[in-house]
């Protein structure tokens, strides 16, 4: 057993997601976590919170439902789940690793900004806990399978866990919509950028009242070679380090001159 594998064995792992406590992707990640550690806790939203981003519930109390000793639901957002787990449920011993997902659907490029899955990992990072977000791209012709995650995630977790801890950093992992044997590799990639992300449908409800419906019609095709979009396009698993500090470094000096 490697040192990382040994350290993980005794580590407390918190598993969460944004698809809710009953999501098959959560079960898959829970199984991955259990293969690595003997102290796995699941604290996930009671109902689906996809695209909840990094929202925190402040104006109402949160209720906790216990399904098993180490499996609980919170009637809030993914961020609420991490906050409640770390500061309340697991305050006797903080988790050393937070795994979020496996999301039903990819979290590539600008998805990251909307994603509740990624936000849960961001919250863990803010709390000083190592964290990884996992997402499985959907296939258009078959139900979402988590076989790629089940086969490849344990090794990815071990490798990322070995990385030196760094302030404000988390990892975003996406699995391509192929069978485990068809995966072409694991590729370290930067966050990509689409330019045709949001689509709108306009219609009328059965009462005749007009509505608009926001959707995601963005194509994932990209010309860039080093992005998460390109990795998935090539059938690879993408691993992207993300940074919480949103400061635009190049503008700092320019702005300082302007305001001198
Ligand atoms: Mn989701």
PDB file of C-alpha atoms and ligand atoms in Angstrom:
ATOM      1  CA  UNK A   1       0.000   0.000   0.000  1.00  0.00           C
ATOM      2  CA  UNK A   2       1.315   3.471  -0.873  1.00  0.00           C
ATOM      3  CA  UNK A   3       1.634   6.160   1.770  1.00  0.00           C
ATOM      4  CA  UNK A   4      -1.306   8.075   0.274  1.00  0.00           C
ATOM      5  CA  UNK A   5      -3.467   4.967   0.325  1.00  0.00           C
ATOM      6  CA  UNK A   6      -2.538   4.355   3.954  1.00  0.00           C
ATOM      7  CA  UNK A   7      -3.220   7.967   4.958  1.00  0.00           C
ATOM      8  CA  UNK A   8      -6.573   7.862   3.158  1.00  0.00           C
ATOM      9  CA  UNK A   9      -7.577   4.667   4.942  1.00  0.00           C
ATOM     10  CA  UNK A  10      -7.638   6.543   8.252  1.00  0.00           C
ATOM     11  CA  UNK A  11      -9.026   9.759   6.791  1.00  0.00           C
ATOM     12  CA  UNK A  12     -12.557  10.941   7.380  1.00  0.00           C
ATOM     13  CA  UNK A  13     -14.217  11.511   4.004  1.00  0.00           C
ATOM     14  CA  UNK A  14     -17.375  13.569   3.505  1.00  0.00           C
ATOM     15  CA  UNK A  15     -19.363  12.814   0.356  1.00  0.00           C
ATOM     16  CA  UNK A  16     -21.955  15.258  -0.950  1.00  0.00           C
ATOM     17  CA  UNK A  17     -23.560  16.305  -4.243  1.00  0.00           C
ATOM     18  CA  UNK A  18     -26.142  18.606  -5.802  1.00  0.00           C
ATOM     19  CA  UNK A  19     -28.456  15.951  -7.278  1.00  0.00           C
ATOM     20  CA  UNK A  20     -29.800  14.950  -3.881  1.00  0.00           C
ATOM     21  CA  UNK A  21     -29.445  12.147  -1.361  1.00  0.00           C
ATOM     22  CA  UNK A  22     -31.169   9.555  -3.609  1.00  0.00           C
ATOM     23  CA  UNK A  23     -29.074  10.158  -6.748  1.00  0.00           C
ATOM     24  CA  UNK A  24     -27.307   7.105  -8.258  1.00  0.00           C
ATOM     25  CA  UNK A  25     -24.184   9.236  -8.827  1.00  0.00           C
ATOM     26  CA  UNK A  26     -23.948   9.861  -5.083  1.00  0.00           C
ATOM     27  CA  UNK A  27     -24.155   6.107  -4.438  1.00  0.00           C
ATOM     28  CA  UNK A  28     -21.329   5.577  -6.909  1.00  0.00           C
ATOM     29  CA  UNK A  29     -19.093   8.167  -5.221  1.00  0.00           C
ATOM     30  CA  UNK A  30     -19.957   6.783  -1.802  1.00  0.00           C
ATOM     31  CA  UNK A  31     -18.773   3.353  -2.980  1.00  0.00           C
ATOM     32  CA  UNK A  32     -15.538   4.911  -4.268  1.00  0.00           C
ATOM     33  CA  UNK A  33     -14.996   6.645  -0.911  1.00  0.00           C
ATOM     34  CA  UNK A  34     -15.671   3.427   0.997  1.00  0.00           C
ATOM     35  CA  UNK A  35     -13.077   1.614  -1.086  1.00  0.00           C
ATOM     36  CA  UNK A  36     -10.518   4.181   0.144  1.00  0.00           C
ATOM     37  CA  UNK A  37     -11.496   4.888   3.751  1.00  0.00           C
ATOM     38  CA  UNK A  38     -13.242   3.269   6.689  1.00  0.00           C
ATOM     39  CA  UNK A  39     -14.754   6.570   7.864  1.00  0.00           C
ATOM     40  CA  UNK A  40     -17.116   7.784   5.131  1.00  0.00           C
ATOM     41  CA  UNK A  41     -20.015  10.151   5.807  1.00  0.00           C
ATOM     42  CA  UNK A  42     -22.674  11.238   3.359  1.00  0.00           C
ATOM     43  CA  UNK A  43     -24.405  14.583   3.915  1.00  0.00           C
ATOM     44  CA  UNK A  44     -26.365  15.592   0.821  1.00  0.00           C
ATOM     45  CA  UNK A  45     -29.307  17.811  -0.136  1.00  0.00           C
ATOM     46  CA  UNK A  46     -32.743  16.312   0.467  1.00  0.00           C
ATOM     47  CA  UNK A  47     -33.901  17.392  -2.998  1.00  0.00           C
ATOM     48  CA  UNK A  48     -32.068  18.194  -6.204  1.00  0.00           C
ATOM     49  CA  UNK A  49     -30.058  21.428  -6.141  1.00  0.00           C
ATOM     50  CA  UNK A  50     -28.469  21.425  -9.593  1.00  0.00           C
ATOM     51  CA  UNK A  51     -27.317  24.910 -10.643  1.00  0.00           C
ATOM     52  CA  UNK A  52     -27.649  26.082  -7.033  1.00  0.00           C
ATOM     53  CA  UNK A  53     -24.126  27.458  -7.357  1.00  0.00           C
ATOM     54  CA  UNK A  54     -22.532  28.549  -4.073  1.00  0.00           C
ATOM     55  CA  UNK A  55     -25.733  29.681  -2.365  1.00  0.00           C
ATOM     56  CA  UNK A  56     -26.100  29.531   1.381  1.00  0.00           C
ATOM     57  CA  UNK A  57     -29.447  29.366   3.198  1.00  0.00           C
ATOM     58  CA  UNK A  58     -29.648  32.148   5.763  1.00  0.00           C
ATOM     59  CA  UNK A  59     -33.326  33.124   6.105  1.00  0.00           C
ATOM     60  CA  UNK A  60     -34.799  29.877   7.399  1.00  0.00           C
ATOM     61  CA  UNK A  61     -33.714  27.009   9.664  1.00  0.00           C
ATOM     62  CA  UNK A  62     -32.336  23.819   8.142  1.00  0.00           C
ATOM     63  CA  UNK A  63     -33.732  20.365   8.962  1.00  0.00           C
ATOM     64  CA  UNK A  64     -31.584  17.266   9.017  1.00  0.00           C
ATOM     65  CA  UNK A  65     -32.934  13.802   8.171  1.00  0.00           C
ATOM     66  CA  UNK A  66     -30.937  10.750   9.178  1.00  0.00           C
ATOM     67  CA  UNK A  67     -31.217   7.724   6.848  1.00  0.00           C
ATOM     68  CA  UNK A  68     -28.395   5.756   8.480  1.00  0.00           C
ATOM     69  CA  UNK A  69     -25.764   6.532  11.093  1.00  0.00           C
ATOM     70  CA  UNK A  70     -23.418   8.076   8.529  1.00  0.00           C
ATOM     71  CA  UNK A  71     -25.949   9.014   5.825  1.00  0.00           C
ATOM     72  CA  UNK A  72     -27.921  12.236   6.279  1.00  0.00           C
ATOM     73  CA  UNK A  73     -29.902  14.723   4.227  1.00  0.00           C
ATOM     74  CA  UNK A  74     -30.172  18.473   4.756  1.00  0.00           C
ATOM     75  CA  UNK A  75     -33.099  20.425   3.259  1.00  0.00           C
ATOM     76  CA  UNK A  76     -30.763  23.008   1.796  1.00  0.00           C
ATOM     77  CA  UNK A  77     -28.092  23.606  -0.819  1.00  0.00           C
ATOM     78  CA  UNK A  78     -24.824  21.710  -1.398  1.00  0.00           C
ATOM     79  CA  UNK A  79     -22.976  24.528   0.390  1.00  0.00           C
ATOM     80  CA  UNK A  80     -25.362  24.197   3.350  1.00  0.00           C
ATOM     81  CA  UNK A  81     -24.557  20.474   3.484  1.00  0.00           C
ATOM     82  CA  UNK A  82     -20.809  21.059   3.758  1.00  0.00           C
ATOM     83  CA  UNK A  83     -21.229  23.832   6.342  1.00  0.00           C
ATOM     84  CA  UNK A  84     -23.632  21.758   8.445  1.00  0.00           C
ATOM     85  CA  UNK A  85     -21.474  18.630   8.161  1.00  0.00           C
ATOM     86  CA  UNK A  86     -18.198  20.302   9.099  1.00  0.00           C
ATOM     87  CA  UNK A  87     -19.467  22.706  11.763  1.00  0.00           C
ATOM     88  CA  UNK A  88     -22.175  20.582  13.325  1.00  0.00           C
ATOM     89  CA  UNK A  89     -22.532  16.902  12.423  1.00  0.00           C
ATOM     90  CA  UNK A  90     -18.802  16.104  12.220  1.00  0.00           C
ATOM     91  CA  UNK A  91     -17.461  18.734  14.577  1.00  0.00           C
ATOM     92  CA  UNK A  92     -15.884  16.039  16.763  1.00  0.00           C
ATOM     93  CA  UNK A  93     -13.529  15.251  13.891  1.00  0.00           C
ATOM     94  CA  UNK A  94     -13.345  17.341  10.737  1.00  0.00           C
ATOM     95  CA  UNK A  95     -13.237  15.476   7.438  1.00  0.00           C
ATOM     96  CA  UNK A  96      -9.841  15.566   5.757  1.00  0.00           C
ATOM     97  CA  UNK A  97     -11.329  15.198   2.288  1.00  0.00           C
ATOM     98  CA  UNK A  98     -14.610  16.227   0.672  1.00  0.00           C
ATOM     99  CA  UNK A  99     -15.807  14.486  -2.497  1.00  0.00           C
ATOM    100  CA  UNK A 100     -18.727  16.034  -4.382  1.00  0.00           C
ATOM    101  CA  UNK A 101     -20.767  14.241  -7.048  1.00  0.00           C
ATOM    102  CA  UNK A 102     -20.771  12.239  -9.124  1.00  0.00           C
ATOM    103  CA  UNK A 103     -22.923  14.828 -10.857  1.00  0.00           C
ATOM    104  CA  UNK A 104     -25.429  13.667 -13.457  1.00  0.00           C
ATOM    105  CA  UNK A 105     -24.081  15.737 -16.344  1.00  0.00           C
ATOM    106  CA  UNK A 106     -20.793  17.465 -17.055  1.00  0.00           C
ATOM    107  CA  UNK A 107     -19.414  20.510 -15.280  1.00  0.00           C
ATOM    108  CA  UNK A 108     -17.083  21.867 -17.935  1.00  0.00           C
ATOM    109  CA  UNK A 109     -16.036  25.382 -18.927  1.00  0.00           C
ATOM    110  CA  UNK A 110     -18.519  27.995 -17.637  1.00  0.00           C
ATOM    111  CA  UNK A 111     -20.729  25.284 -16.059  1.00  0.00           C
ATOM    112  CA  UNK A 112     -18.344  25.621 -13.116  1.00  0.00           C
ATOM    113  CA  UNK A 113     -19.875  28.960 -12.166  1.00  0.00           C
ATOM    114  CA  UNK A 114     -23.414  27.569 -11.934  1.00  0.00           C
ATOM    115  CA  UNK A 115     -22.631  24.154 -10.517  1.00  0.00           C
ATOM    116  CA  UNK A 116     -23.778  23.120  -7.055  1.00  0.00           C
ATOM    117  CA  UNK A 117     -21.445  20.124  -7.309  1.00  0.00           C
ATOM    118  CA  UNK A 118     -18.386  22.335  -7.754  1.00  0.00           C
ATOM    119  CA  UNK A 119     -19.667  24.816  -5.145  1.00  0.00           C
ATOM    120  CA  UNK A 120     -19.758  22.109  -2.466  1.00  0.00           C
ATOM    121  CA  UNK A 121     -16.076  21.454  -3.175  1.00  0.00           C
ATOM    122  CA  UNK A 122     -15.411  25.216  -3.113  1.00  0.00           C
ATOM    123  CA  UNK A 123     -17.003  25.445   0.318  1.00  0.00           C
ATOM    124  CA  UNK A 124     -14.777  22.653   1.595  1.00  0.00           C
ATOM    125  CA  UNK A 125     -11.760  24.515   0.195  1.00  0.00           C
ATOM    126  CA  UNK A 126     -12.850  27.677   2.033  1.00  0.00           C
ATOM    127  CA  UNK A 127     -13.010  25.620   5.214  1.00  0.00           C
ATOM    128  CA  UNK A 128      -9.440  24.444   4.607  1.00  0.00           C
ATOM    129  CA  UNK A 129     -10.373  20.895   3.563  1.00  0.00           C
ATOM    130  CA  UNK A 130      -9.036  19.137   0.452  1.00  0.00           C
ATOM    131  CA  UNK A 131     -11.821  18.697  -2.065  1.00  0.00           C
ATOM    132  CA  UNK A 132     -12.638  17.220  -5.450  1.00  0.00           C
ATOM    133  CA  UNK A 133     -15.774  17.652  -7.587  1.00  0.00           C
ATOM    134  CA  UNK A 134     -16.772  14.821  -9.951  1.00  0.00           C
ATOM    135  CA  UNK A 135     -19.169  14.941 -12.900  1.00  0.00           C
ATOM    136  CA  UNK A 136     -20.243  12.411 -15.505  1.00  0.00           C
ATOM    137  CA  UNK A 137     -21.055  13.720 -18.993  1.00  0.00           C
ATOM    138  CA  UNK A 138     -24.423  12.524 -20.238  1.00  0.00           C
ATOM    139  CA  UNK A 139     -24.680  10.296 -23.252  1.00  0.00           C
ATOM    140  CA  UNK A 140     -27.455  11.189 -25.688  1.00  0.00           C
ATOM    141  CA  UNK A 141     -28.432   7.591 -26.419  1.00  0.00           C
ATOM    142  CA  UNK A 142     -28.146   5.778 -23.077  1.00  0.00           C
ATOM    143  CA  UNK A 143     -28.984   6.379 -19.418  1.00  0.00           C
ATOM    144  CA  UNK A 144     -26.127   7.971 -17.457  1.00  0.00           C
ATOM    145  CA  UNK A 145     -23.713   5.281 -16.280  1.00  0.00           C
ATOM    146  CA  UNK A 146     -21.263   5.732 -13.429  1.00  0.00           C
ATOM    147  CA  UNK A 147     -19.073   2.804 -14.444  1.00  0.00           C
ATOM    148  CA  UNK A 148     -16.239   5.117 -15.567  1.00  0.00           C
ATOM    149  CA  UNK A 149     -16.254   6.847 -12.176  1.00  0.00           C
ATOM    150  CA  UNK A 150     -16.383   3.551 -10.303  1.00  0.00           C
ATOM    151  CA  UNK A 151     -13.380   2.231 -12.220  1.00  0.00           C
ATOM    152  CA  UNK A 152     -11.221   5.366 -12.483  1.00  0.00           C
ATOM    153  CA  UNK A 153     -12.108   7.613  -9.529  1.00  0.00           C
ATOM    154  CA  UNK A 154     -10.271   5.698  -6.761  1.00  0.00           C
ATOM    155  CA  UNK A 155      -6.880   6.151  -8.435  1.00  0.00           C
ATOM    156  CA  UNK A 156      -7.616   9.802  -9.267  1.00  0.00           C
ATOM    157  CA  UNK A 157      -8.574  10.487  -5.637  1.00  0.00           C
ATOM    158  CA  UNK A 158      -5.345   8.856  -4.419  1.00  0.00           C
ATOM    159  CA  UNK A 159      -3.217  10.901  -6.832  1.00  0.00           C
ATOM    160  CA  UNK A 160      -4.919  14.204  -6.024  1.00  0.00           C
ATOM    161  CA  UNK A 161      -4.755  13.460  -2.306  1.00  0.00           C
ATOM    162  CA  UNK A 162      -0.968  13.154  -2.673  1.00  0.00           C
ATOM    163  CA  UNK A 163      -0.731  16.727  -3.989  1.00  0.00           C
ATOM    164  CA  UNK A 164       0.587  19.278  -1.497  1.00  0.00           C
ATOM    165  CA  UNK A 165      -2.209  21.232   0.122  1.00  0.00           C
ATOM    166  CA  UNK A 166      -2.640  24.726  -1.290  1.00  0.00           C
ATOM    167  CA  UNK A 167      -4.860  27.519  -0.102  1.00  0.00           C
ATOM    168  CA  UNK A 168      -7.910  28.292  -2.275  1.00  0.00           C
ATOM    169  CA  UNK A 169      -7.464  25.343  -4.640  1.00  0.00           C
ATOM    170  CA  UNK A 170      -9.874  22.552  -5.524  1.00  0.00           C
ATOM    171  CA  UNK A 171     -10.014  19.970  -8.277  1.00  0.00           C
ATOM    172  CA  UNK A 172     -12.735  19.530 -10.888  1.00  0.00           C
ATOM    173  CA  UNK A 173     -12.921  16.098 -12.541  1.00  0.00           C
ATOM    174  CA  UNK A 174     -15.167  15.208 -15.499  1.00  0.00           C
ATOM    175  CA  UNK A 175     -15.745  11.736 -16.926  1.00  0.00           C
ATOM    176  CA  UNK A 176     -16.402  11.261 -20.659  1.00  0.00           C
ATOM    177  CA  UNK A 177     -19.656   9.573 -21.785  1.00  0.00           C
ATOM    178  CA  UNK A 178     -17.998   6.313 -22.863  1.00  0.00           C
ATOM    179  CA  UNK A 179     -17.561   2.835 -21.404  1.00  0.00           C
ATOM    180  CA  UNK A 180     -14.702   2.462 -18.876  1.00  0.00           C
ATOM    181  CA  UNK A 181     -12.523   0.557 -21.356  1.00  0.00           C
ATOM    182  CA  UNK A 182     -12.957   3.264 -24.019  1.00  0.00           C
ATOM    183  CA  UNK A 183     -11.495   6.016 -21.811  1.00  0.00           C
ATOM    184  CA  UNK A 184      -8.422   7.363 -23.623  1.00  0.00           C
ATOM    185  CA  UNK A 185      -6.610   8.574 -20.513  1.00  0.00           C
ATOM    186  CA  UNK A 186      -6.567  11.141 -17.739  1.00  0.00           C
ATOM    187  CA  UNK A 187      -5.756  14.637 -18.977  1.00  0.00           C
ATOM    188  CA  UNK A 188      -4.845  17.655 -16.890  1.00  0.00           C
ATOM    189  CA  UNK A 189      -6.718  20.498 -18.559  1.00  0.00           C
ATOM    190  CA  UNK A 190      -7.584  24.123 -18.036  1.00  0.00           C
ATOM    191  CA  UNK A 191     -11.152  25.367 -17.646  1.00  0.00           C
ATOM    192  CA  UNK A 192     -12.518  25.952 -21.140  1.00  0.00           C
ATOM    193  CA  UNK A 193     -14.971  28.512 -22.411  1.00  0.00           C
ATOM    194  CA  UNK A 194     -17.996  28.110 -24.674  1.00  0.00           C
ATOM    195  CA  UNK A 195     -19.597  31.114 -26.281  1.00  0.00           C
ATOM    196  CA  UNK A 196     -23.106  29.823 -26.903  1.00  0.00           C
ATOM    197  CA  UNK A 197     -24.065  28.646 -23.478  1.00  0.00           C
ATOM    198  CA  UNK A 198     -27.586  29.695 -22.612  1.00  0.00           C
ATOM    199  CA  UNK A 199     -30.642  28.977 -24.707  1.00  0.00           C
ATOM    200  CA  UNK A 200     -34.168  30.209 -24.190  1.00  0.00           C
ATOM    201  CA  UNK A 201     -37.524  28.673 -24.957  1.00  0.00           C
ATOM    202  CA  UNK A 202     -40.562  30.901 -25.092  1.00  0.00           C
ATOM    203  CA  UNK A 203     -44.034  29.505 -24.784  1.00  0.00           C
ATOM    204  CA  UNK A 204     -47.426  29.688 -23.123  1.00  0.00           C
ATOM    205  CA  UNK A 205     -48.601  27.661 -20.143  1.00  0.00           C
ATOM    206  CA  UNK A 206     -51.965  25.786 -20.206  1.00  0.00           C
ATOM    207  CA  UNK A 207     -53.631  28.921 -18.831  1.00  0.00           C
ATOM    208  CA  UNK A 208     -52.364  30.948 -21.790  1.00  0.00           C
ATOM    209  CA  UNK A 209     -49.789  32.909 -19.766  1.00  0.00           C
ATOM    210  CA  UNK A 210     -46.421  33.464 -21.455  1.00  0.00           C
ATOM    211  CA  UNK A 211     -43.221  32.023 -19.996  1.00  0.00           C
ATOM    212  CA  UNK A 212     -39.528  31.844 -20.806  1.00  0.00           C
ATOM    213  CA  UNK A 213     -37.466  28.764 -19.950  1.00  0.00           C
ATOM    214  CA  UNK A 214     -33.697  28.950 -19.554  1.00  0.00           C
ATOM    215  CA  UNK A 215     -31.749  25.956 -20.773  1.00  0.00           C
ATOM    216  CA  UNK A 216     -28.301  24.855 -21.720  1.00  0.00           C
ATOM    217  CA  UNK A 217     -27.966  24.418 -25.451  1.00  0.00           C
ATOM    218  CA  UNK A 218     -24.272  25.076 -25.626  1.00  0.00           C
ATOM    219  CA  UNK A 219     -22.263  22.807 -27.881  1.00  0.00           C
ATOM    220  CA  UNK A 220     -19.109  21.399 -26.311  1.00  0.00           C
ATOM    221  CA  UNK A 221     -17.053  21.531 -29.518  1.00  0.00           C
ATOM    222  CA  UNK A 222     -13.820  23.484 -29.115  1.00  0.00           C
ATOM    223  CA  UNK A 223     -10.747  24.377 -31.158  1.00  0.00           C
ATOM    224  CA  UNK A 224      -8.552  24.797 -28.081  1.00  0.00           C
ATOM    225  CA  UNK A 225      -6.473  21.761 -27.215  1.00  0.00           C
ATOM    226  CA  UNK A 226      -5.686  22.233 -23.519  1.00  0.00           C
ATOM    227  CA  UNK A 227      -9.200  22.620 -22.094  1.00  0.00           C
ATOM    228  CA  UNK A 228     -11.593  20.375 -20.186  1.00  0.00           C
ATOM    229  CA  UNK A 229     -13.924  20.553 -23.221  1.00  0.00           C
ATOM    230  CA  UNK A 230     -11.175  19.190 -25.514  1.00  0.00           C
ATOM    231  CA  UNK A 231     -10.243  16.390 -23.094  1.00  0.00           C
ATOM    232  CA  UNK A 232     -13.850  15.161 -22.942  1.00  0.00           C
ATOM    233  CA  UNK A 233     -14.185  15.512 -26.727  1.00  0.00           C
ATOM    234  CA  UNK A 234     -11.169  13.166 -27.030  1.00  0.00           C
ATOM    235  CA  UNK A 235     -12.695  10.594 -24.662  1.00  0.00           C
ATOM    236  CA  UNK A 236     -10.335  11.455 -21.792  1.00  0.00           C
ATOM    237  CA  UNK A 237     -11.078  12.170 -18.140  1.00  0.00           C
ATOM    238  CA  UNK A 238     -10.378  15.843 -17.439  1.00  0.00           C
ATOM    239  CA  UNK A 239      -8.734  16.987 -14.211  1.00  0.00           C
ATOM    240  CA  UNK A 240      -8.763  20.763 -13.704  1.00  0.00           C
ATOM    241  CA  UNK A 241      -7.271  22.611 -10.757  1.00  0.00           C
ATOM    242  CA  UNK A 242      -9.523  25.555  -9.850  1.00  0.00           C
ATOM    243  CA  UNK A 243      -8.675  28.643  -7.855  1.00  0.00           C
ATOM    244  CA  UNK A 244     -11.092  30.535  -5.596  1.00  0.00           C
ATOM    245  CA  UNK A 245      -9.326  33.883  -5.822  1.00  0.00           C
ATOM    246  CA  UNK A 246     -11.124  35.590  -8.733  1.00  0.00           C
ATOM    247  CA  UNK A 247      -8.803  38.600  -8.835  1.00  0.00           C
ATOM    248  CA  UNK A 248      -7.839  39.471 -12.400  1.00  0.00           C
ATOM    249  CA  UNK A 249      -4.075  39.739 -11.961  1.00  0.00           C
ATOM    250  CA  UNK A 250      -3.356  41.480 -15.275  1.00  0.00           C
ATOM    251  CA  UNK A 251      -5.723  44.314 -14.387  1.00  0.00           C
ATOM    252  CA  UNK A 252      -4.297  44.936 -10.931  1.00  0.00           C
ATOM    253  CA  UNK A 253      -1.270  46.940 -12.064  1.00  0.00           C
ATOM    254  CA  UNK A 254      -3.264  48.789 -14.734  1.00  0.00           C
ATOM    255  CA  UNK A 255      -5.938  49.749 -12.246  1.00  0.00           C
ATOM    256  CA  UNK A 256      -3.376  50.839  -9.667  1.00  0.00           C
ATOM    257  CA  UNK A 257      -1.958  53.258 -12.254  1.00  0.00           C
ATOM    258  CA  UNK A 258      -5.434  54.610 -13.010  1.00  0.00           C
ATOM    259  CA  UNK A 259      -6.255  55.206  -9.381  1.00  0.00           C
ATOM    260  CA  UNK A 260      -2.827  56.452  -8.311  1.00  0.00           C
TER     261      UNK A 260
HETATM  262 MN1  LIG B   1     -26.541  18.165 -10.578  1.00  0.00          MN
END
